[in-house]
mmCIF file of C-alpha atoms and ligand atoms in Angstrom:
data_model
loop_
_atom_site.group_PDB
_atom_site.id
_atom_site.type_symbol
_atom_site.label_atom_id
_atom_site.label_comp_id
_atom_site.label_asym_id
_atom_site.label_seq_id
_atom_site.Cartn_x
_atom_site.Cartn_y
_atom_site.Cartn_z
ATOM 1 C CA UNK A 1438 9.932 -1.363 17.789
ATOM 2 C CA UNK A 1439 6.269 -0.739 17.809
ATOM 3 C CA UNK A 1440 4.530 2.500 18.382
ATOM 4 C CA UNK A 1441 2.694 2.802 21.709
ATOM 5 C CA UNK A 1442 -0.959 2.494 20.876
ATOM 6 C CA UNK A 1443 -1.713 5.093 23.453
ATOM 7 C CA UNK A 1444 0.427 7.600 21.633
ATOM 8 C CA UNK A 1445 -1.909 7.681 18.651
ATOM 9 C CA UNK A 1446 -4.468 10.177 20.018
ATOM 10 C CA UNK A 1447 -4.521 13.455 18.036
ATOM 11 C CA UNK A 1448 -5.681 16.873 19.574
ATOM 12 C CA UNK A 1449 -8.601 17.038 17.210
ATOM 13 C CA UNK A 1450 -10.152 13.994 15.464
ATOM 14 C CA UNK A 1451 -9.482 13.712 11.716
ATOM 15 C CA UNK A 1452 -11.609 12.090 8.983
ATOM 16 C CA UNK A 1453 -11.102 10.811 5.499
ATOM 17 C CA UNK A 1454 -13.022 13.247 3.310
ATOM 18 C CA UNK A 1455 -12.245 11.676 -0.116
ATOM 19 C CA UNK A 1456 -10.475 8.793 -1.752
ATOM 20 C CA UNK A 1457 -9.173 8.166 -5.235
ATOM 21 C CA UNK A 1458 -7.158 5.700 -7.230
ATOM 22 C CA UNK A 1459 -5.563 5.237 -10.635
ATOM 23 C CA UNK A 1460 -4.355 2.120 -12.460
ATOM 24 C CA UNK A 1461 -2.329 2.276 -15.673
ATOM 25 C CA UNK A 1462 -4.117 0.865 -18.755
ATOM 26 C CA UNK A 1463 -1.792 -1.965 -19.723
ATOM 27 C CA UNK A 1464 -2.702 -5.326 -18.303
ATOM 28 C CA UNK A 1465 -0.060 -8.066 -17.857
ATOM 29 C CA UNK A 1466 -1.702 -11.434 -17.565
ATOM 30 C CA UNK A 1467 -0.493 -14.720 -16.142
ATOM 31 C CA UNK A 1468 -0.533 -16.028 -19.731
ATOM 32 C CA UNK A 1469 1.858 -13.213 -20.728
ATOM 33 C CA UNK A 1470 4.199 -14.131 -17.867
ATOM 34 C CA UNK A 1471 4.208 -17.805 -19.050
ATOM 35 C CA UNK A 1472 5.913 -16.543 -22.145
ATOM 36 C CA UNK A 1473 8.479 -14.542 -20.232
ATOM 37 C CA UNK A 1474 9.663 -16.936 -17.424
ATOM 38 C CA UNK A 1475 9.223 -20.570 -16.516
ATOM 39 C CA UNK A 1476 5.873 -20.298 -14.694
ATOM 40 C CA UNK A 1477 2.211 -21.176 -15.167
ATOM 41 C CA UNK A 1478 -1.140 -19.591 -14.549
ATOM 42 C CA UNK A 1479 -1.930 -22.488 -12.322
ATOM 43 C CA UNK A 1480 1.172 -21.887 -10.104
ATOM 44 C CA UNK A 1481 0.522 -18.081 -9.835
ATOM 45 C CA UNK A 1482 -3.198 -18.296 -9.113
ATOM 46 C CA UNK A 1483 -2.892 -21.188 -6.622
ATOM 47 C CA UNK A 1484 0.144 -19.792 -4.742
ATOM 48 C CA UNK A 1485 -0.835 -16.098 -4.851
ATOM 49 C CA UNK A 1486 -4.435 -15.414 -6.182
ATOM 50 C CA UNK A 1487 -2.978 -12.982 -8.709
ATOM 51 C CA UNK A 1488 -4.370 -13.119 -12.267
ATOM 52 C CA UNK A 1489 -3.460 -9.681 -13.709
ATOM 53 C CA UNK A 1490 -1.374 -6.700 -12.846
ATOM 54 C CA UNK A 1491 -1.038 -3.215 -14.488
ATOM 55 C CA UNK A 1492 2.087 -1.859 -16.044
ATOM 56 C CA UNK A 1493 2.691 1.869 -16.430
ATOM 57 C CA UNK A 1494 3.897 3.338 -19.832
ATOM 58 C CA UNK A 1495 7.550 4.210 -20.140
ATOM 59 C CA UNK A 1496 6.693 7.999 -20.024
ATOM 60 C CA UNK A 1497 4.299 7.453 -17.044
ATOM 61 C CA UNK A 1498 6.221 7.952 -13.842
ATOM 62 C CA UNK A 1499 5.276 7.266 -10.209
ATOM 63 C CA UNK A 1500 4.466 11.005 -9.793
ATOM 64 C CA UNK A 1501 2.041 10.871 -12.770
ATOM 65 C CA UNK A 1502 0.241 7.843 -11.368
ATOM 66 C CA UNK A 1503 0.105 9.478 -7.982
ATOM 67 C CA UNK A 1504 -1.289 12.759 -9.304
ATOM 68 C CA UNK A 1505 -4.135 10.969 -11.151
ATOM 69 C CA UNK A 1506 -5.207 9.165 -7.945
ATOM 70 C CA UNK A 1507 -4.924 12.411 -6.063
ATOM 71 C CA UNK A 1508 -7.212 14.283 -8.520
ATOM 72 C CA UNK A 1509 -9.940 11.816 -7.894
ATOM 73 C CA UNK A 1510 -9.541 12.009 -4.067
ATOM 74 C CA UNK A 1511 -9.536 15.821 -4.102
ATOM 75 C CA UNK A 1512 -12.663 15.950 -6.317
ATOM 76 C CA UNK A 1513 -14.489 13.602 -3.950
ATOM 77 C CA UNK A 1514 -13.444 15.662 -0.948
ATOM 78 C CA UNK A 1515 -14.344 18.933 -2.629
ATOM 79 C CA UNK A 1516 -10.930 20.475 -2.088
ATOM 80 C CA UNK A 1517 -9.260 22.578 -4.728
ATOM 81 C CA UNK A 1518 -5.572 21.687 -5.515
ATOM 82 C CA UNK A 1519 -4.665 25.225 -4.759
ATOM 83 C CA UNK A 1520 -5.887 24.853 -1.170
ATOM 84 C CA UNK A 1521 -3.848 21.654 -0.318
ATOM 85 C CA UNK A 1522 -1.468 22.282 2.578
ATOM 86 C CA UNK A 1523 0.309 18.939 2.997
ATOM 87 C CA UNK A 1524 1.195 16.223 0.426
ATOM 88 C CA UNK A 1525 2.851 12.972 1.561
ATOM 89 C CA UNK A 1526 3.632 10.389 -1.104
ATOM 90 C CA UNK A 1527 4.405 6.816 0.198
ATOM 91 C CA UNK A 1528 6.565 5.073 -2.368
ATOM 92 C CA UNK A 1529 9.626 2.809 -2.803
ATOM 93 C CA UNK A 1530 9.790 3.588 -6.523
ATOM 94 C CA UNK A 1531 10.352 7.365 -6.572
ATOM 95 C CA UNK A 1532 10.717 9.237 -9.917
ATOM 96 C CA UNK A 1533 14.173 10.247 -8.700
ATOM 97 C CA UNK A 1534 16.200 9.689 -5.493
ATOM 98 C CA UNK A 1535 15.881 13.402 -4.902
ATOM 99 C CA UNK A 1536 13.832 15.467 -4.998
ATOM 100 C CA UNK A 1537 10.979 13.625 -3.432
ATOM 101 C CA UNK A 1538 8.192 12.291 -5.747
ATOM 102 C CA UNK A 1539 5.758 14.431 -3.690
ATOM 103 C CA UNK A 1540 7.501 17.546 -5.191
ATOM 104 C CA UNK A 1541 6.672 16.420 -8.671
ATOM 105 C CA UNK A 1542 3.139 15.671 -7.550
ATOM 106 C CA UNK A 1543 2.779 19.182 -6.181
ATOM 107 C CA UNK A 1544 3.843 20.470 -9.550
ATOM 108 C CA UNK A 1545 1.503 18.236 -11.517
ATOM 109 C CA UNK A 1546 -1.426 19.111 -9.419
ATOM 110 C CA UNK A 1547 -0.711 22.846 -8.908
ATOM 111 C CA UNK A 1548 -0.602 23.009 -5.110
ATOM 112 C CA UNK A 1549 1.812 25.880 -4.455
ATOM 113 C CA UNK A 1550 0.926 26.141 -0.748
ATOM 114 C CA UNK A 1551 1.593 22.575 0.025
ATOM 115 C CA UNK A 1552 4.532 21.191 1.978
ATOM 116 C CA UNK A 1553 5.455 18.007 0.096
ATOM 117 C CA UNK A 1554 7.627 15.061 1.045
ATOM 118 C CA UNK A 1555 7.874 11.270 0.684
ATOM 119 C CA UNK A 1556 7.674 8.405 3.191
ATOM 120 C CA UNK A 1557 9.591 5.153 2.523
ATOM 121 C CA UNK A 1558 8.025 2.354 4.460
ATOM 122 C CA UNK A 1559 7.337 -0.087 1.588
ATOM 123 C CA UNK A 1560 3.931 -1.754 1.578
ATOM 124 C CA UNK A 1561 3.056 -0.077 4.967
ATOM 125 C CA UNK A 1562 3.881 3.360 3.561
ATOM 126 C CA UNK A 1563 0.321 4.628 3.017
ATOM 127 C CA UNK A 1564 -0.645 3.793 6.597
ATOM 128 C CA UNK A 1565 2.617 5.480 7.785
ATOM 129 C CA UNK A 1566 1.538 8.597 5.762
ATOM 130 C CA UNK A 1567 -2.020 8.348 7.212
ATOM 131 C CA UNK A 1568 -0.492 8.392 10.779
ATOM 132 C CA UNK A 1569 1.812 11.420 10.095
ATOM 133 C CA UNK A 1570 -0.934 13.327 8.328
ATOM 134 C CA UNK A 1571 -3.610 12.736 10.938
ATOM 135 C CA UNK A 1572 -1.459 13.993 13.737
ATOM 136 C CA UNK A 1573 -0.417 17.028 11.590
ATOM 137 C CA UNK A 1574 -3.938 17.937 10.793
ATOM 138 C CA UNK A 1575 -5.205 16.958 14.221
ATOM 139 C CA UNK A 1576 -2.649 19.215 15.843
ATOM 140 C CA UNK A 1577 -3.733 22.139 13.572
ATOM 141 C CA UNK A 1578 -0.383 22.401 11.819
ATOM 142 C CA UNK A 1579 -2.117 21.996 8.459
ATOM 143 C CA UNK A 1580 -5.785 22.459 7.543
ATOM 144 C CA UNK A 1581 -5.867 19.487 5.295
ATOM 145 C CA UNK A 1582 -3.544 16.728 3.945
ATOM 146 C CA UNK A 1583 -3.380 14.732 0.729
ATOM 147 C CA UNK A 1584 -1.823 11.292 1.262
ATOM 148 C CA UNK A 1585 -0.893 9.004 -1.679
ATOM 149 C CA UNK A 1586 0.542 5.520 -1.994
ATOM 150 C CA UNK A 1587 1.996 5.238 -5.556
ATOM 151 C CA UNK A 1588 4.298 2.754 -7.118
ATOM 152 C CA UNK A 1589 5.839 2.032 -10.539
ATOM 153 C CA UNK A 1590 7.266 -1.283 -9.441
ATOM 154 C CA UNK A 1591 7.638 -2.505 -13.028
ATOM 155 C CA UNK A 1592 10.775 -0.285 -13.157
ATOM 156 C CA UNK A 1593 12.348 -2.129 -10.251
ATOM 157 C CA UNK A 1594 11.564 -5.791 -11.237
ATOM 158 C CA UNK A 1595 13.987 -8.343 -12.618
ATOM 159 C CA UNK A 1596 11.745 -9.625 -15.455
ATOM 160 C CA UNK A 1597 13.860 -12.792 -15.639
ATOM 161 C CA UNK A 1598 13.282 -13.771 -11.934
ATOM 162 C CA UNK A 1599 10.149 -15.847 -11.651
ATOM 163 C CA UNK A 1600 10.291 -15.628 -7.828
ATOM 164 C CA UNK A 1601 9.328 -11.871 -7.977
ATOM 165 C CA UNK A 1602 8.197 -10.818 -11.445
ATOM 166 C CA UNK A 1603 4.826 -12.539 -11.203
ATOM 167 C CA UNK A 1604 3.930 -10.840 -7.998
ATOM 168 C CA UNK A 1605 4.017 -7.008 -8.431
ATOM 169 C CA UNK A 1606 2.214 -4.293 -10.379
ATOM 170 C CA UNK A 1607 1.883 -0.537 -10.764
ATOM 171 C CA UNK A 1608 -0.858 1.815 -9.395
ATOM 172 C CA UNK A 1609 -1.737 4.516 -6.953
ATOM 173 C CA UNK A 1610 -4.366 5.312 -4.327
ATOM 174 C CA UNK A 1611 -4.986 8.536 -2.457
ATOM 175 C CA UNK A 1612 -7.041 10.045 0.421
ATOM 176 C CA UNK A 1613 -7.755 13.552 1.618
ATOM 177 C CA UNK A 1614 -7.741 14.166 5.426
ATOM 178 C CA UNK A 1615 -9.682 16.937 7.068
ATOM 179 C CA UNK A 1616 -10.615 17.736 10.729
ATOM 180 C CA UNK A 1617 -13.570 15.657 11.780
ATOM 181 C CA UNK A 1618 -16.944 17.534 12.090
ATOM 182 C CA UNK A 1619 -20.038 17.028 14.257
ATOM 183 C CA UNK A 1620 -21.559 13.701 13.157
ATOM 184 C CA UNK A 1621 -18.762 12.833 10.644
ATOM 185 C CA UNK A 1622 -16.642 9.723 10.731
ATOM 186 C CA UNK A 1623 -13.026 9.785 12.117
ATOM 187 C CA UNK A 1624 -9.778 7.827 12.383
ATOM 188 C CA UNK A 1625 -10.172 5.982 15.676
ATOM 189 C CA UNK A 1626 -6.795 4.414 16.175
ATOM 190 C CA UNK A 1627 -3.653 3.298 14.451
ATOM 191 C CA UNK A 1628 -0.533 1.173 15.140
ATOM 192 C CA UNK A 1629 2.874 1.257 13.497
ATOM 193 C CA UNK A 1630 5.864 -1.099 13.930
ATOM 194 C CA UNK A 1631 9.293 -1.741 12.443
ATOM 195 C CA UNK A 1632 11.920 -4.516 12.633
ATOM 196 C CA UNK A 1633 15.155 -3.281 11.218
ATOM 197 C CA UNK A 1634 16.906 -6.596 12.083
ATOM 198 C CA UNK A 1635 15.132 -8.159 8.977
ATOM 199 C CA UNK A 1636 16.207 -5.808 6.255
ATOM 200 C CA UNK A 1637 17.663 -8.631 4.206
ATOM 201 C CA UNK A 1638 14.417 -10.462 3.716
ATOM 202 C CA UNK A 1639 12.987 -8.052 1.179
ATOM 203 C CA UNK A 1640 14.927 -5.158 -0.427
ATOM 204 C CA UNK A 1641 16.258 -3.498 -3.504
ATOM 205 C CA UNK A 1642 20.023 -4.048 -2.832
ATOM 206 C CA UNK A 1643 21.477 -1.774 -5.486
ATOM 207 C CA UNK A 1644 21.100 1.844 -6.616
ATOM 208 C CA UNK A 1645 21.567 3.360 -3.155
ATOM 209 C CA UNK A 1646 24.779 4.618 -1.507
ATOM 210 C CA UNK A 1647 25.543 1.104 -0.109
ATOM 211 C CA UNK A 1648 25.820 -0.304 -3.701
ATOM 212 C CA UNK A 1649 25.811 2.254 -6.536
ATOM 213 C CA UNK A 1650 25.128 0.853 -9.972
ATOM 214 C CA UNK A 1651 28.511 0.847 -11.780
ATOM 215 C CA UNK A 1652 29.788 -0.327 -15.192
ATOM 216 C CA UNK A 1653 31.278 -3.332 -13.408
ATOM 217 C CA UNK A 1654 27.919 -4.532 -11.776
ATOM 218 C CA UNK A 1655 25.546 -3.242 -14.422
ATOM 219 C CA UNK A 1656 24.668 -6.701 -15.653
ATOM 220 C CA UNK A 1657 23.607 -8.018 -12.231
ATOM 221 C CA UNK A 1658 20.214 -6.291 -12.027
ATOM 222 C CA UNK A 1659 20.968 -5.062 -8.446
ATOM 223 C CA UNK A 1660 18.444 -2.272 -8.622
ATOM 224 C CA UNK A 1661 15.528 -4.764 -8.557
ATOM 225 C CA UNK A 1662 13.405 -6.287 -5.853
ATOM 226 C CA UNK A 1663 14.856 -9.268 -4.062
ATOM 227 C CA UNK A 1664 12.737 -11.331 -1.567
ATOM 228 C CA UNK A 1665 13.009 -14.423 0.617
ATOM 229 C CA UNK A 1666 9.281 -15.131 -0.002
ATOM 230 C CA UNK A 1667 8.731 -17.950 2.439
ATOM 231 C CA UNK A 1668 10.252 -16.088 5.407
ATOM 232 C CA UNK A 1669 8.457 -12.943 4.451
ATOM 233 C CA UNK A 1670 5.192 -14.841 4.272
ATOM 234 C CA UNK A 1671 5.584 -16.049 7.996
ATOM 235 C CA UNK A 1672 6.444 -12.527 9.299
ATOM 236 C CA UNK A 1673 3.547 -11.005 7.264
ATOM 237 C CA UNK A 1674 0.961 -13.299 8.855
ATOM 238 C CA UNK A 1675 2.105 -12.708 12.483
ATOM 239 C CA UNK A 1676 2.734 -8.959 12.197
ATOM 240 C CA UNK A 1677 -0.546 -8.179 10.469
ATOM 241 C CA UNK A 1678 -2.550 -10.313 12.950
ATOM 242 C CA UNK A 1679 -0.845 -8.529 15.923
ATOM 243 C CA UNK A 1680 -1.155 -5.001 14.308
ATOM 244 C CA UNK A 1681 -4.895 -5.654 13.604
ATOM 245 C CA UNK A 1682 -5.530 -6.557 17.263
ATOM 246 C CA UNK A 1683 -3.604 -3.551 18.582
ATOM 247 C CA UNK A 1684 -5.564 -1.076 16.439
ATOM 248 C CA UNK A 1685 -8.976 -2.728 17.321
ATOM 249 C CA UNK A 1686 -8.112 -2.679 21.008
ATOM 250 C CA UNK A 1687 -6.898 0.976 20.952
ATOM 251 C CA UNK A 1688 -10.226 1.913 19.269
ATOM 252 C CA UNK A 1689 -12.048 0.242 22.246
ATOM 253 C CA UNK A 1690 -13.641 -2.219 19.845
ATOM 254 C CA UNK A 1691 -13.972 -5.959 19.361
ATOM 255 C CA UNK A 1692 -13.322 -7.894 16.120
ATOM 256 C CA UNK A 1693 -17.097 -8.279 15.673
ATOM 257 C CA UNK A 1694 -17.467 -4.431 15.489
ATOM 258 C CA UNK A 1695 -15.388 -4.380 12.280
ATOM 259 C CA UNK A 1696 -17.546 -4.166 9.102
ATOM 260 C CA UNK A 1697 -14.781 -4.502 6.500
ATOM 261 C CA UNK A 1698 -11.090 -5.459 6.669
ATOM 262 C CA UNK A 1699 -8.887 -3.933 3.978
ATOM 263 C CA UNK A 1700 -5.601 -5.818 4.125
ATOM 264 C CA UNK A 1701 -2.425 -5.409 2.174
ATOM 265 C CA UNK A 1702 -2.845 -7.193 -1.145
ATOM 266 C CA UNK A 1703 0.327 -9.366 -1.499
ATOM 267 C CA UNK A 1704 -0.998 -12.973 -1.480
ATOM 268 C CA UNK A 1705 -4.441 -14.386 -0.990
ATOM 269 C CA UNK A 1706 -2.987 -17.138 1.217
ATOM 270 C CA UNK A 1707 -1.552 -14.558 3.538
ATOM 271 C CA UNK A 1708 -4.960 -12.767 3.722
ATOM 272 C CA UNK A 1709 -6.761 -16.076 4.347
ATOM 273 C CA UNK A 1710 -4.454 -16.967 7.176
ATOM 274 C CA UNK A 1711 -4.813 -13.641 8.878
ATOM 275 C CA UNK A 1712 -8.635 -13.548 8.681
ATOM 276 C CA UNK A 1713 -8.726 -17.176 9.878
ATOM 277 C CA UNK A 1714 -6.688 -16.248 12.957
ATOM 278 C CA UNK A 1715 -8.716 -13.093 13.620
ATOM 279 C CA UNK A 1716 -11.984 -14.981 13.144
ATOM 280 C CA UNK A 1717 -13.347 -12.567 10.546
ATOM 281 C CA UNK A 1718 -15.855 -13.847 8.049
ATOM 282 C CA UNK A 1719 -14.361 -14.019 4.418
ATOM 283 C CA UNK A 1720 -17.144 -11.832 3.049
ATOM 284 C CA UNK A 1721 -16.045 -9.041 5.320
ATOM 285 C CA UNK A 1722 -12.597 -8.818 3.684
ATOM 286 C CA UNK A 1723 -11.924 -6.654 0.622
ATOM 287 C CA UNK A 1724 -9.732 -8.322 -2.040
ATOM 288 C CA UNK A 1725 -8.586 -6.955 -5.409
ATOM 289 C CA UNK A 1726 -5.137 -8.574 -5.756
ATOM 290 C CA UNK A 1727 -6.423 -10.804 -8.565
ATOM 291 C CA UNK A 1728 -6.693 -7.641 -10.681
ATOM 292 C CA UNK A 1729 -3.630 -5.716 -9.714
ATOM 293 C CA UNK A 1730 -1.033 -7.976 -7.988
ATOM 294 C CA UNK A 1731 0.990 -6.417 -5.158
ATOM 295 C CA UNK A 1732 1.282 -2.680 -5.612
ATOM 296 C CA UNK A 1733 3.247 -2.130 -2.385
ATOM 297 C CA UNK A 1734 2.345 1.306 -0.796
ATOM 298 C CA UNK A 1735 -0.481 1.698 -3.289
ATOM 299 C CA UNK A 1736 -2.284 -1.542 -2.367
ATOM 300 C CA UNK A 1737 -4.281 -0.589 0.687
ATOM 301 C CA UNK A 1738 -4.997 2.912 -0.717
ATOM 302 C CA UNK A 1739 -6.403 1.450 -4.032
ATOM 303 C CA UNK A 1740 -8.435 -1.115 -2.127
ATOM 304 C CA UNK A 1741 -9.837 1.646 0.203
ATOM 305 C CA UNK A 1742 -10.941 3.738 -2.793
ATOM 306 C CA UNK A 1743 -12.531 0.763 -4.561
ATOM 307 C CA UNK A 1744 -14.388 -0.312 -1.389
ATOM 308 C CA UNK A 1745 -15.558 3.244 -0.867
ATOM 309 C CA UNK A 1746 -16.686 3.745 -4.547
ATOM 310 C CA UNK A 1747 -18.303 0.302 -4.734
ATOM 311 C CA UNK A 1748 -20.490 1.028 -1.688
ATOM 312 C CA UNK A 1749 -18.830 -1.537 0.463
ATOM 313 C CA UNK A 1750 -18.525 0.988 3.287
ATOM 314 C CA UNK A 1751 -21.529 2.973 4.743
ATOM 315 C CA UNK A 1752 -21.541 5.919 7.118
ATOM 316 C CA UNK A 1753 -20.766 4.805 10.604
ATOM 317 C CA UNK A 1754 -19.092 1.498 9.595
ATOM 318 C CA UNK A 1755 -15.836 0.640 11.416
ATOM 319 C CA UNK A 1756 -13.185 -0.522 9.034
ATOM 320 C CA UNK A 1757 -9.746 -1.989 9.607
ATOM 321 C CA UNK A 1758 -6.761 -1.283 7.305
ATOM 322 C CA UNK A 1759 -3.653 -3.394 7.815
ATOM 323 C CA UNK A 1760 -0.391 -3.663 5.952
ATOM 324 C CA UNK A 1761 3.102 -5.269 6.049
ATOM 325 C CA UNK A 1762 6.248 -4.818 3.954
ATOM 326 C CA UNK A 1763 9.997 -4.386 3.595
ATOM 327 C CA UNK A 1764 11.825 -3.023 6.593
ATOM 328 C CA UNK A 1765 10.271 -4.990 7.944
ATOM 329 C CA UNK A 1766 7.346 -2.636 8.625
ATOM 330 C CA UNK A 1767 3.688 -3.117 9.578
ATOM 331 C CA UNK A 1768 0.863 -0.794 10.212
ATOM 332 C CA UNK A 1769 -2.827 -0.784 10.876
ATOM 333 C CA UNK A 1770 -5.679 1.743 11.447
ATOM 334 C CA UNK A 1771 -9.334 1.524 12.467
ATOM 335 C CA UNK A 1772 -11.550 4.230 10.890
ATOM 336 C CA UNK A 1773 -15.173 5.127 11.581
ATOM 337 C CA UNK A 1774 -16.555 6.039 8.186
HETATM 338 O O1 LIG B 2528 4.378 -6.971 -0.070
HETATM 339 C C1 LIG B 2528 5.432 -7.247 0.794
HETATM 340 C C2 LIG B 2528 5.289 -8.533 1.472
HETATM 341 N N1 LIG B 2528 5.454 -9.531 0.498
HETATM 342 C C3 LIG B 2528 4.836 -10.705 0.778
HETATM 343 O O2 LIG B 2528 4.096 -10.747 1.695
HETATM 344 C C4 LIG B 2528 5.146 -11.918 -0.151
HETATM 345 C C5 LIG B 2528 5.318 -13.121 0.867
HETATM 346 N N2 LIG B 2528 5.596 -14.337 0.216
HETATM 347 C C6 LIG B 2528 4.767 -15.004 -0.685
HETATM 348 O O3 LIG B 2528 3.757 -14.468 -0.983
HETATM 349 C C7 LIG B 2528 5.141 -16.381 -1.108
HETATM 350 O O4 LIG B 2528 6.175 -16.824 -0.405
HETATM 351 C C8 LIG B 2528 5.503 -16.452 -2.688
HETATM 352 C C9 LIG B 2528 4.293 -16.208 -3.533
HETATM 353 C C10 LIG B 2528 6.577 -15.431 -2.969
HETATM 354 C C11 LIG B 2528 6.118 -17.842 -2.963
HETATM 355 O O5 LIG B 2528 5.214 -18.856 -2.597
HETATM 356 P P1 LIG B 2528 5.699 -20.033 -1.749
HETATM 357 O O6 LIG B 2528 4.520 -20.986 -1.593
HETATM 358 O O7 LIG B 2528 6.262 -19.528 -0.528
HETATM 359 O O8 LIG B 2528 6.780 -20.735 -2.755
HETATM 360 P P2 LIG B 2528 8.273 -21.018 -2.464
HETATM 361 O O9 LIG B 2528 9.111 -19.699 -2.478
HETATM 362 O O10 LIG B 2528 8.497 -21.830 -1.279
HETATM 363 O O11 LIG B 2528 8.591 -21.815 -3.818
HETATM 364 C C12 LIG B 2528 7.986 -23.084 -3.977
HETATM 365 C C13 LIG B 2528 8.520 -23.583 -5.372
HETATM 366 C C14 LIG B 2528 9.968 -23.515 -5.629
HETATM 367 O O12 LIG B 2528 10.455 -24.626 -6.246
HETATM 368 P P3 LIG B 2528 11.040 -25.863 -5.563
HETATM 369 O O13 LIG B 2528 12.314 -25.303 -4.841
HETATM 370 O O14 LIG B 2528 10.101 -26.361 -4.589
HETATM 371 O O15 LIG B 2528 11.409 -26.793 -6.749
HETATM 372 C C15 LIG B 2528 10.144 -22.213 -6.448
HETATM 373 O O16 LIG B 2528 11.323 -22.327 -7.207
HETATM 374 O O17 LIG B 2528 7.933 -22.792 -6.427
HETATM 375 C C16 LIG B 2528 8.913 -22.372 -7.288
HETATM 376 N N3 LIG B 2528 8.529 -21.060 -7.872
HETATM 377 C C17 LIG B 2528 7.760 -20.912 -9.013
HETATM 378 N N4 LIG B 2528 7.266 -21.892 -9.779
HETATM 379 C C18 LIG B 2528 6.530 -21.422 -10.857
HETATM 380 C C19 LIG B 2528 8.694 -19.783 -7.395
HETATM 381 N N5 LIG B 2528 8.180 -18.919 -8.094
HETATM 382 C C20 LIG B 2528 7.547 -19.561 -9.186
HETATM 383 C C21 LIG B 2528 6.815 -19.173 -10.298
HETATM 384 N N6 LIG B 2528 6.262 -20.164 -11.119
HETATM 385 N N7 LIG B 2528 6.494 -17.870 -10.598
#
């Protein structure tokens, strides 16, 4: 099912007033992984483009990583934590199954007025949160919103499985949404989609009600990521291309109008395939997966913040965000900065 592109018009336009990100200090290199599983720097870089990823400390949970990214976004937006009205955390690696990671974030930041909940849409989660928040702020239900993509994927990786352990990392990115003002930028369009017929391609099979972790199955590492990589790859390319075109068309724009594409950071070959099919010049695409690997819901959010802080986006630029993940889910948004 895909959302109707025409349904994504809010009552009032909404802008991104600030972005932030946070990456844990510890770096895990391809050389480190060569000592852990049968792999090579050459295989990882040529097949994925990934060189390093960040790993959170044992006492650093998803909510802590999320809160650090959020502080940076709030500071840039000039919004005090006490005034935040809505917090949405997109994550598939929550601190606990319940309560939501957003509740811990509310506590860490000191946002007593905020309504706080999580969104579970895997790597598309930050853009799902953006869509919910933009309509909530646009309709006047909340004066502002803090959206965060945050993951501690290292806690859900089977570190003996070379098919997955070389791909993922920890991190968080955040954005603050406010009503657009005269002359400010705004979110122009967005597009979401889900295909629940493909749940088996990418999932964490254990640890939920379908498959609780028990003494009997404890040695099977069922609460770790499992992926049929080659199949996911094909779906990712097709879905992100389609989602990009939907959002650009809904915004009334052409590909040539897009100044910067910020795609989900899973695999350089996936990104290359999408931009080739869209006909976007490679220099107009933001890439940081070499540094962080795939951080799922955090990836687009971290990339947006880095692009913003590195001066890759100027006022008035139209940018395209696009993501794809487990579910299967996909999402895109076009933003005028
Ligand atoms: O974020 C959510 C969305 N996720 C994605 O978009 C990920 C999509 N998938 C991918 O990025 C790629 O499919 C992978 C990077 C996961 C795998 O790349 P691939 O080119 O599709 O490789 P493959 O799975 O077809 O495996 C090729 C070979 C296999 O060996 P054989 O059967 O040809 O002998 C694998 O066993 O590479 C082997 N292999 C490895 N070798 C060295 C798999 N992982 C590794 C490894 N090091 N880490």
